[in-house]
Amino acid sequence: MTHRIAVIGTGYVGLTTGAYLAHLGHTVVCADVVVDKVARLNRGDVPILEAGLDELVQEGLETERLSFVVGAAKAAEDAEFVFLCVQTPQGEDGSADLSYIREAAAEIGPVLAAETIVINKSTVPVGSTRVVEQALERDDVFVVSNPEFLREGSAVHDCLNPDRIVIGADDQASAMRVAALFESLKAPLVITDPSSAETIKYASNAFLATKVSFVNALANVCEAVGADVREVVLGMGYDKRIGFEFLKPGPGWGGSCFPKDTKAMVHIAEDHGYDFDLLRGVISVNEEQYERMADKVERMVEGSISGLTVGAWGLTFKARTDDLRDSPAIEVLRRLRARGASVVRAYDPGVADASSPLLKGVTVVADPYAACEGADVLVVLTEWDEFRWLDFAKVAGLMHHPRIVDTRNLLEPAAVRRRGFAYDGLGRA
Ligand code: UDX
C-alpha cells in the first residue's frame, strides 16, 4: 500500500528520509524554505556526500515519486503523513531549540486534511510531541514520534536496513498506520508511548557516546600501564554483552548528533530533577580528549608546538562524510593553533570547499602530500582509508621532521617506523 507523504526539511535527515520513502513506493513531496536548494534538488543535485543518496534521489525523480517544493504548507496540503525533519539545534544552555519545529507545525496546521498523521523525525526533547500538538492547533490530526538512527556515511544503508523502527504514539491506530509505511523493510518494530520513543533516541546516542568515551579513557590507561588498547578491546569484545562496535579510540566523538544529544539528555534530566553525572563525565572525558591529543603532538615535538608547522590528515568528524560540525579534528587543530603552531596545513578527501568559518586558521590543501610539506609533525585525525596507502617514503622526504601522531590508530607503527618516522598512536606502545 503506498501513501502520499510530505517531508518538511531537506537537510541530512529530511532528504534521506524522503528519498528512501519514495524508494519504498510512496509518493513523497519534500519541502524546504531555500528556493535555490529546492531547484537544485529537483534537478537531482544532491548537496551532501552520502553513499547511495544520489541514486535514490535520481530514482525518485525519474519515477516521479519524489519531488521538492518551497514551503511546508505546499507539501503538506494533500499529504496523509507529514514527517517533520527540521533542525533542532542546541540552545545556549544545552537544551534543544524547538523554534523550527514549532514554526513548521504552525505553518502546516491550517492546511492539513483531517486524520493526517504528523511524524516527529527530528531528534526532539522528551515531551515534544505535545509541543507539536499545541502548535498544530487541530484536534482532528495525530502526532507520532518516529526517531531516526541514521549514521552519517551509512545513512542510506541504515534507512533500508534499520536495526529497529521505533514509533511513539498515544493511540494504536496511528502507530499501526505509521508502521505500515515501513512494512517492506521487515525490521523489528518497537511501538511505545511518545515519551519513551523520544527517550530511546537520546539514550541510544548517549550510550554510544559512553562507549566511545570509555574506550578513549581506556586508551589513556593502556598508555600509562604499557598495554595495547587494540588487544584489550579484542579481548573484551568477544563477550557478547560488550561487543566490538564503538570501541575504537580516537580524538573524541563529534558530529551533528553526539555533542548535541548528550548535552540535551543531561539538560532534560536536570529539568526533571535528576543530575545525570555519569553522562556529564562522558562529555568531560570527550572534551579532555581534545586537549590530550594536543598534548601528544607537543610531546612528539619535544615540548612545544609554538612556531612550528603542523600537517594534518582529516578535518571531518569521521570518514566517509563531508561534515565538519563539531569535528574533533578541528577541535584539536584549534588547540594547536592556540598553543602557537604557526602553520596548519590540512587535507581531507571529504572537504572540497575551504570557505567554512570552522576552518579559520587552517590552510586546506588539495592532496595529502601537500599537507606534509615542511611539516614538523603530521597528525592523523580522521580515519579515511586512503591515508593508509600513501607513499610514506615520499611523506618523510617532504616533512621537516618525519614525526606522526596517529589519533585514529589508522597506521601500522612498525611499518611507519621502518620508514624512519617517530610514531605515536593511542593506547599503544
Ligand atoms: C550517530 C549515531 O550513531 C546515529 O545512530 C544517530 O542517528 C546520529 O548520531 P553519527 O553522528 O553519524 O551517528 O556518527 P557515529 O558513527 O555515531 O560517530 C559519532 C562519533 O563517534 C564520530 O566522531 C566518530 O568518529 C566517533 N567514534 C565512533 C569513535 O571515535 N570511535 C568509534 O568506535 C565509533
Coordinates of C-alpha atoms and ligand atoms in Angstrom, one line a residue:
M1 CA 0.0 0.0 0.0
T2 CA 1.6 3.3 -1.0
H3 CA 0.7 6.7 0.5
R4 CA 1.1 10.4 0.0
I5 CA 3.8 11.7 2.2
A6 CA 5.2 15.2 2.9
V7 CA 8.7 15.7 4.4
I8 CA 9.4 19.1 5.9
G9 CA 13.1 19.9 5.8
T10 CA 15.6 18.6 3.2
G11 CA 18.7 18.6 5.4
Y12 CA 20.6 15.4 6.1
V13 CA 17.7 13.6 7.8
G14 CA 14.9 15.0 5.6
L15 CA 16.5 14.4 2.2
T16 CA 17.5 10.8 3.1
T17 CA 14.0 10.1 4.6
G18 CA 12.2 11.5 1.6
A19 CA 14.4 9.6 -0.9
Y20 CA 14.0 6.2 0.9
L21 CA 10.3 6.6 1.4
A22 CA 9.9 7.2 -2.3
H23 CA 12.2 4.1 -2.9
L24 CA 9.7 2.1 -0.8
G25 CA 7.0 3.1 -3.3
H26 CA 5.3 6.1 -1.6
T27 CA 4.6 9.5 -3.3
V28 CA 6.8 12.0 -1.4
V29 CA 6.9 15.8 -1.6
C30 CA 9.8 17.3 0.3
A31 CA 9.7 21.0 1.3
D32 CA 12.4 23.4 2.1
V33 CA 12.5 27.2 2.6
V34 CA 15.5 27.8 0.4
V35 CA 14.3 28.3 -3.2
D36 CA 17.6 27.7 -4.8
K37 CA 18.1 24.4 -2.9
V38 CA 14.7 23.2 -4.0
A39 CA 15.5 23.9 -7.6
R40 CA 18.8 22.1 -7.3
L41 CA 17.2 19.1 -5.7
N42 CA 14.6 18.9 -8.5
R43 CA 17.5 18.7 -10.9
G44 CA 18.9 15.8 -8.8
D45 CA 21.8 17.9 -7.5
V46 CA 22.3 16.4 -4.0
P47 CA 24.4 18.8 -1.8
I48 CA 25.6 16.2 0.7
L49 CA 28.2 13.4 0.5
E50 CA 26.3 10.2 1.4
A51 CA 26.9 6.9 -0.4
G52 CA 23.8 5.9 -2.4
L53 CA 21.8 9.0 -1.8
D54 CA 22.3 10.4 -5.3
E55 CA 21.0 7.2 -6.8
L56 CA 17.9 7.2 -4.5
V57 CA 17.1 10.8 -5.4
Q58 CA 17.6 10.2 -9.1
E59 CA 15.3 7.1 -8.9
G60 CA 12.7 9.1 -7.1
L61 CA 12.8 11.9 -9.7
E62 CA 12.7 9.5 -12.6
T63 CA 9.7 7.6 -11.2
E64 CA 8.1 10.9 -10.2
R65 CA 7.5 9.6 -6.7
L66 CA 9.8 12.2 -5.3
S67 CA 9.6 16.0 -5.8
F68 CA 10.7 19.1 -4.0
V69 CA 8.7 22.3 -3.3
V70 CA 9.2 25.6 -1.5
G71 CA 7.3 25.9 1.8
A72 CA 5.9 23.4 4.2
A73 CA 2.2 24.2 3.6
K74 CA 2.5 23.4 -0.1
A75 CA 4.0 20.0 0.6
A76 CA 1.5 19.2 3.4
E77 CA -1.7 20.3 1.8
D78 CA -2.8 16.9 0.5
A79 CA -0.5 14.5 2.4
E80 CA -1.7 11.6 4.5
F81 CA 1.5 11.7 6.6
V82 CA 3.8 14.7 7.3
F83 CA 7.4 14.0 8.5
L84 CA 9.0 16.9 10.4
C85 CA 12.7 16.8 9.7
V86 CA 13.7 20.3 10.6
Q87 CA 16.7 21.1 12.7
T88 CA 16.6 21.1 16.5
P89 CA 19.8 23.0 17.2
Q90 CA 21.3 23.2 20.6
G91 CA 20.4 26.2 22.6
E92 CA 22.9 28.2 24.7
D93 CA 22.0 26.3 27.8
G94 CA 22.3 22.9 26.1
S95 CA 18.6 22.5 25.6
A96 CA 17.2 21.7 22.1
D97 CA 15.8 24.7 20.3
L98 CA 12.3 23.8 19.1
S99 CA 11.5 27.0 17.3
Y100 CA 11.9 25.4 13.9
I101 CA 9.6 22.5 14.7
R102 CA 7.0 24.9 16.1
E103 CA 7.2 27.1 13.0
A104 CA 6.8 24.2 10.7
A105 CA 3.8 22.8 12.7
A106 CA 2.1 26.2 12.8
E107 CA 2.6 26.5 9.0
I108 CA 1.1 23.2 8.2
G109 CA -1.7 23.1 10.8
P110 CA -4.2 25.1 8.8
V111 CA -3.8 23.1 5.6
L112 CA -3.8 19.5 6.9
A113 CA -6.6 17.2 5.9
A114 CA -8.4 15.6 8.8
E115 CA -6.9 12.3 10.0
T116 CA -3.4 13.3 8.8
I117 CA -0.6 12.0 10.9
V118 CA 2.3 14.4 11.7
I119 CA 5.5 12.5 12.5
N120 CA 8.4 13.9 14.5
K121 CA 11.6 12.5 12.9
S122 CA 14.0 15.1 14.1
T123 CA 15.7 14.4 17.4
V124 CA 13.5 16.3 19.9
P125 CA 13.4 16.5 23.6
V126 CA 11.1 14.3 25.6
G127 CA 7.6 15.8 25.6
S128 CA 8.0 17.5 22.2
T129 CA 5.0 15.5 20.8
R130 CA 2.8 17.8 23.0
V131 CA 4.7 20.8 21.7
V132 CA 3.8 19.9 18.1
E133 CA 0.2 19.1 19.0
Q134 CA -0.2 22.6 20.6
A135 CA 1.4 24.3 17.6
L136 CA -0.8 22.5 15.1
E137 CA -4.0 23.7 16.9
R138 CA -6.0 20.9 15.5
D139 CA -7.9 18.1 17.3
D140 CA -8.6 16.0 14.2
V141 CA -4.9 15.1 13.3
F142 CA -2.4 12.9 15.2
V143 CA 1.2 13.4 16.2
V144 CA 3.6 10.5 16.4
S145 CA 7.3 10.2 17.3
N146 CA 9.5 8.2 14.9
P147 CA 13.1 8.9 15.7
E148 CA 15.8 8.3 13.1
F149 CA 19.0 6.3 13.8
L150 CA 21.0 7.2 10.7
R151 CA 24.7 7.3 10.9
E152 CA 26.4 9.8 8.6
G153 CA 28.4 8.0 6.0
S154 CA 26.0 5.0 6.0
A155 CA 22.6 6.8 6.1
V156 CA 21.1 5.1 3.1
H157 CA 22.2 1.6 4.3
D158 CA 20.8 2.4 7.8
C159 CA 17.5 3.6 6.3
L160 CA 17.0 0.4 4.2
N161 CA 18.4 -1.9 6.9
P162 CA 17.3 -0.4 10.2
D163 CA 18.1 -2.4 13.4
R164 CA 14.6 -1.4 14.6
I165 CA 11.8 1.0 13.9
V166 CA 10.6 3.0 16.9
I167 CA 7.1 4.5 16.9
G168 CA 5.8 6.6 19.8
A169 CA 2.0 7.2 19.7
D170 CA -0.8 7.8 22.1
D171 CA -3.2 5.6 20.1
Q172 CA -2.6 2.2 18.5
A173 CA -4.4 3.1 15.2
S174 CA -1.9 6.0 14.4
A175 CA 1.0 3.8 15.4
M176 CA -0.2 1.0 13.1
R177 CA -0.8 3.5 10.2
V178 CA 2.8 4.7 10.5
A179 CA 4.2 1.2 10.9
A180 CA 2.6 0.3 7.6
L181 CA 4.7 2.8 5.8
F182 CA 7.8 0.7 6.5
E183 CA 6.2 -2.8 6.2
S184 CA 8.5 -3.7 3.2
L185 CA 11.6 -3.2 5.5
K186 CA 10.8 -6.2 7.7
A187 CA 12.6 -4.6 10.7
P188 CA 11.7 -5.2 14.4
L189 CA 9.0 -2.7 15.5
V190 CA 9.1 -1.0 18.9
I191 CA 5.7 0.6 19.4
T192 CA 5.5 2.6 22.6
D193 CA 4.4 6.0 24.0
P194 CA 5.8 9.2 22.7
S195 CA 8.0 10.0 25.7
S196 CA 9.6 6.6 25.6
A197 CA 10.2 6.8 21.9
E198 CA 11.9 10.2 22.3
T199 CA 14.0 8.9 25.2
I200 CA 15.1 5.9 23.2
K201 CA 16.8 8.2 20.7
Y202 CA 18.7 10.2 23.3
A203 CA 19.5 7.2 25.4
S204 CA 20.9 5.3 22.3
N205 CA 23.2 8.2 21.3
A206 CA 24.2 8.8 25.0
F207 CA 25.1 5.1 25.4
L208 CA 27.1 5.0 22.2
A209 CA 29.0 8.2 23.2
T210 CA 29.6 6.5 26.6
K211 CA 31.2 3.5 24.9
V212 CA 33.5 5.8 22.9
S213 CA 34.4 7.9 25.9
F214 CA 35.1 4.7 27.8
V215 CA 37.5 3.4 25.2
N216 CA 39.2 6.7 24.9
A217 CA 39.7 6.8 28.7
L218 CA 40.8 3.1 28.5
A219 CA 43.4 4.0 25.8
N220 CA 44.8 6.6 28.2
V221 CA 45.1 3.9 30.9
C222 CA 46.7 1.5 28.4
E223 CA 49.4 4.1 27.6
A224 CA 50.1 4.5 31.3
V225 CA 50.3 0.8 32.1
G226 CA 52.0 -0.3 28.8
A227 CA 49.0 -2.3 27.5
D228 CA 47.8 -2.2 23.9
V229 CA 44.2 -0.9 23.7
R230 CA 43.5 -2.8 20.5
E231 CA 44.4 -6.1 22.2
V232 CA 42.4 -5.1 25.2
V233 CA 39.3 -4.3 23.1
L234 CA 39.8 -7.5 21.2
G235 CA 39.8 -9.5 24.5
M236 CA 36.7 -7.6 25.7
G237 CA 34.7 -7.7 22.5
Y238 CA 34.2 -11.4 22.3
D239 CA 32.0 -11.0 25.3
K240 CA 28.6 -10.7 23.6
R241 CA 27.5 -8.2 26.3
I242 CA 30.3 -5.9 25.3
G243 CA 30.8 -6.5 21.5
F244 CA 33.4 -4.8 19.3
E245 CA 31.4 -1.8 18.0
F246 CA 32.0 1.8 19.1
L247 CA 35.2 0.8 20.9
K248 CA 37.8 2.4 18.6
P249 CA 39.7 5.1 20.4
G250 CA 40.1 8.4 18.7
P251 CA 40.5 12.2 19.2
G252 CA 37.0 12.3 20.7
W253 CA 33.5 12.0 19.4
G254 CA 31.8 14.8 17.3
G255 CA 29.4 15.4 14.6
S256 CA 25.9 16.9 14.5
C257 CA 24.4 14.5 16.9
F258 CA 26.5 13.2 19.8
P259 CA 27.6 16.6 21.2
K260 CA 24.1 18.0 20.9
D261 CA 22.2 14.9 22.1
T262 CA 24.4 14.2 25.1
K263 CA 24.1 17.7 26.3
A264 CA 20.3 17.7 25.7
M265 CA 20.0 14.4 27.6
V266 CA 21.8 15.9 30.6
H267 CA 19.6 19.0 30.3
I268 CA 16.4 17.0 30.1
A269 CA 17.4 15.0 33.2
E270 CA 18.2 18.2 35.1
D271 CA 15.0 19.8 34.0
H272 CA 13.2 16.9 35.7
G273 CA 15.3 16.9 38.8
Y274 CA 17.9 14.3 38.1
D275 CA 21.7 15.0 37.8
F276 CA 22.9 12.7 35.1
D277 CA 26.5 12.9 36.4
L278 CA 27.6 9.7 34.6
L279 CA 26.8 11.3 31.2
R280 CA 28.4 14.6 32.3
G281 CA 31.5 12.5 32.9
V282 CA 31.3 11.1 29.4
I283 CA 31.1 14.6 28.0
S284 CA 34.1 15.8 30.0
V285 CA 36.2 12.8 29.0
N286 CA 35.5 13.8 25.5
E287 CA 36.5 17.4 25.9
E288 CA 39.7 16.4 27.8
Q289 CA 40.5 14.1 24.8
Y290 CA 40.9 17.1 22.5
E291 CA 43.5 18.6 25.0
R292 CA 45.2 15.2 25.3
M293 CA 45.7 15.0 21.6
A294 CA 47.3 18.4 21.5
D295 CA 49.5 17.3 24.4
K296 CA 50.5 14.3 22.4
V297 CA 51.5 16.4 19.5
E298 CA 53.6 18.7 21.8
R299 CA 55.3 15.7 23.3
M300 CA 56.2 14.5 19.8
V301 CA 57.9 17.8 19.0
E302 CA 59.9 17.7 22.3
G303 CA 57.7 20.1 24.3
S304 CA 56.2 23.0 22.4
I305 CA 54.4 23.4 19.1
S306 CA 55.0 27.2 19.2
G307 CA 56.3 28.5 15.8
L308 CA 56.2 25.1 14.2
T309 CA 54.3 23.7 11.2
V310 CA 51.6 21.1 11.6
G311 CA 50.4 18.8 8.8
A312 CA 47.0 17.3 9.3
W313 CA 45.2 14.4 7.6
G314 CA 41.5 14.7 8.2
L315 CA 39.1 17.6 9.1
T316 CA 35.7 15.9 9.0
F317 CA 34.2 14.4 12.2
K318 CA 34.5 10.9 10.8
A319 CA 35.5 9.3 7.5
R320 CA 33.1 8.9 4.5
T321 CA 31.3 12.2 5.4
D322 CA 31.8 15.8 4.4
D323 CA 30.6 17.1 7.8
L324 CA 32.7 19.5 9.8
R325 CA 30.2 20.2 12.5
D326 CA 31.7 19.7 16.0
S327 CA 34.6 17.8 14.4
P328 CA 37.2 16.6 16.9
A329 CA 39.8 17.1 14.1
I330 CA 39.0 20.8 14.1
E331 CA 38.9 21.0 17.9
V332 CA 42.5 19.5 18.1
L333 CA 43.9 21.8 15.3
R334 CA 42.3 24.8 17.0
R335 CA 44.1 23.9 20.2
L336 CA 47.4 23.5 18.4
R337 CA 47.0 27.0 16.8
A338 CA 46.2 28.4 20.3
R339 CA 49.4 26.8 21.6
G340 CA 51.4 28.7 18.9
A341 CA 51.5 26.4 15.8
S342 CA 52.4 28.9 13.1
V343 CA 51.1 27.0 10.1
V344 CA 48.5 24.3 10.0
R345 CA 48.0 22.6 6.6
A346 CA 45.2 20.1 6.3
Y347 CA 43.9 17.7 3.7
D348 CA 40.6 15.8 3.9
P349 CA 39.0 14.0 0.9
G350 CA 35.5 15.0 2.1
V351 CA 36.3 18.7 2.2
A352 CA 36.2 20.5 -1.2
D353 CA 35.1 23.9 -0.1
A354 CA 37.6 25.5 2.4
S355 CA 35.4 28.6 2.9
S356 CA 33.7 27.2 6.1
P357 CA 34.3 29.6 9.1
L358 CA 35.0 26.4 11.0
L359 CA 38.3 26.2 9.1
K360 CA 39.6 29.6 10.2
G361 CA 43.4 29.4 10.8
V362 CA 43.7 26.2 8.8
T363 CA 45.1 26.1 5.2
V364 CA 43.2 23.4 3.4
V365 CA 45.3 21.8 0.7
A366 CA 44.3 19.6 -2.3
D367 CA 46.2 16.5 -1.6
P368 CA 47.7 14.6 1.4
Y369 CA 51.3 15.2 0.4
A370 CA 50.9 19.0 0.2
A371 CA 49.7 18.8 3.8
C372 CA 53.2 17.4 4.7
E373 CA 55.4 20.0 3.1
G374 CA 57.8 21.4 5.6
A375 CA 55.8 19.9 8.5
D376 CA 57.4 19.4 11.8
V377 CA 54.7 16.9 12.7
L378 CA 51.9 15.1 10.9
V379 CA 48.6 14.4 12.8
V380 CA 46.2 11.8 11.5
L381 CA 42.8 13.0 12.8
T382 CA 40.1 11.3 10.6
E383 CA 40.1 7.6 9.6
W384 CA 40.0 7.9 5.8
D385 CA 41.2 4.6 4.4
E386 CA 43.2 6.3 1.7
F387 CA 45.7 7.6 4.3
R388 CA 46.9 4.1 4.9
W389 CA 48.1 3.5 1.3
L390 CA 50.1 6.6 0.7
D391 CA 53.9 6.7 -0.2
F392 CA 55.4 7.2 3.3
A393 CA 58.9 7.5 1.8
K394 CA 57.7 10.5 -0.1
V395 CA 55.9 11.8 3.0
A396 CA 59.2 11.6 5.0
G397 CA 61.0 13.5 2.3
L398 CA 58.5 16.3 2.3
M399 CA 58.5 16.8 6.1
H400 CA 60.9 18.9 8.1
H401 CA 60.9 16.2 10.7
P402 CA 59.3 12.7 10.0
R403 CA 57.0 12.6 13.0
I404 CA 53.4 11.2 13.1
V405 CA 50.8 11.4 15.8
D406 CA 48.0 9.0 14.7
T407 CA 44.9 9.8 16.8
R408 CA 42.9 7.0 15.0
N409 CA 45.4 4.2 15.2
L410 CA 45.0 4.0 11.4
L411 CA 48.6 3.3 10.6
E412 CA 50.8 0.3 11.4
P413 CA 53.5 1.5 13.9
A414 CA 56.2 -1.0 12.8
A415 CA 55.8 -0.2 9.1
V416 CA 55.9 3.5 9.6
R417 CA 58.9 3.4 12.0
R418 CA 60.8 1.3 9.4
R419 CA 60.5 4.3 7.1
G420 CA 62.2 6.4 9.7
F421 CA 59.2 8.1 11.3
A422 CA 58.8 8.7 15.0
Y423 CA 55.2 7.4 15.6
D424 CA 52.8 7.8 18.4
G425 CA 49.3 6.2 18.3
L426 CA 46.6 6.0 21.0
G427 CA 46.8 3.4 23.8
R428 CA 49.6 1.6 22.0
A429 CA 53.3 1.2 22.6
Ligands
UDX1 C1 25.2 9.0 15.5 C2 24.5 7.7 15.8 O1 25.4 6.6 15.5 C3 23.3 7.5 14.9 O2 22.6 6.3 15.3 C4 22.4 8.7 15.2 O3 21.2 8.6 14.4 C5 23.1 10.0 14.9 O4 24.3 10.1 15.6 P1 26.8 9.9 13.6 O5 26.8 11.2 14.3 O6 26.7 9.9 12.1 O7 25.6 8.9 14.1 O8 28.2 9.3 13.9 P2 28.8 7.9 14.6 O9 29.1 7.0 13.5 O10 27.9 7.5 15.6 O11 30.1 8.5 15.2 C6 30.0 9.6 16.2 C7 31.4 10.0 16.6 O12 32.0 8.9 17.4 C8 32.3 10.3 15.4 O13 33.1 11.4 15.7 C9 33.2 9.1 15.3 O14 34.5 9.3 14.8 C10 33.3 8.7 16.8 N1 33.6 7.2 17.0 C11 32.6 6.3 16.7 C12 34.8 6.9 17.6 O15 35.6 7.7 17.9 N2 35.0 5.6 17.8 C13 34.1 4.6 17.5 O16 34.4 3.4 17.7 C14 32.9 5.0 16.9

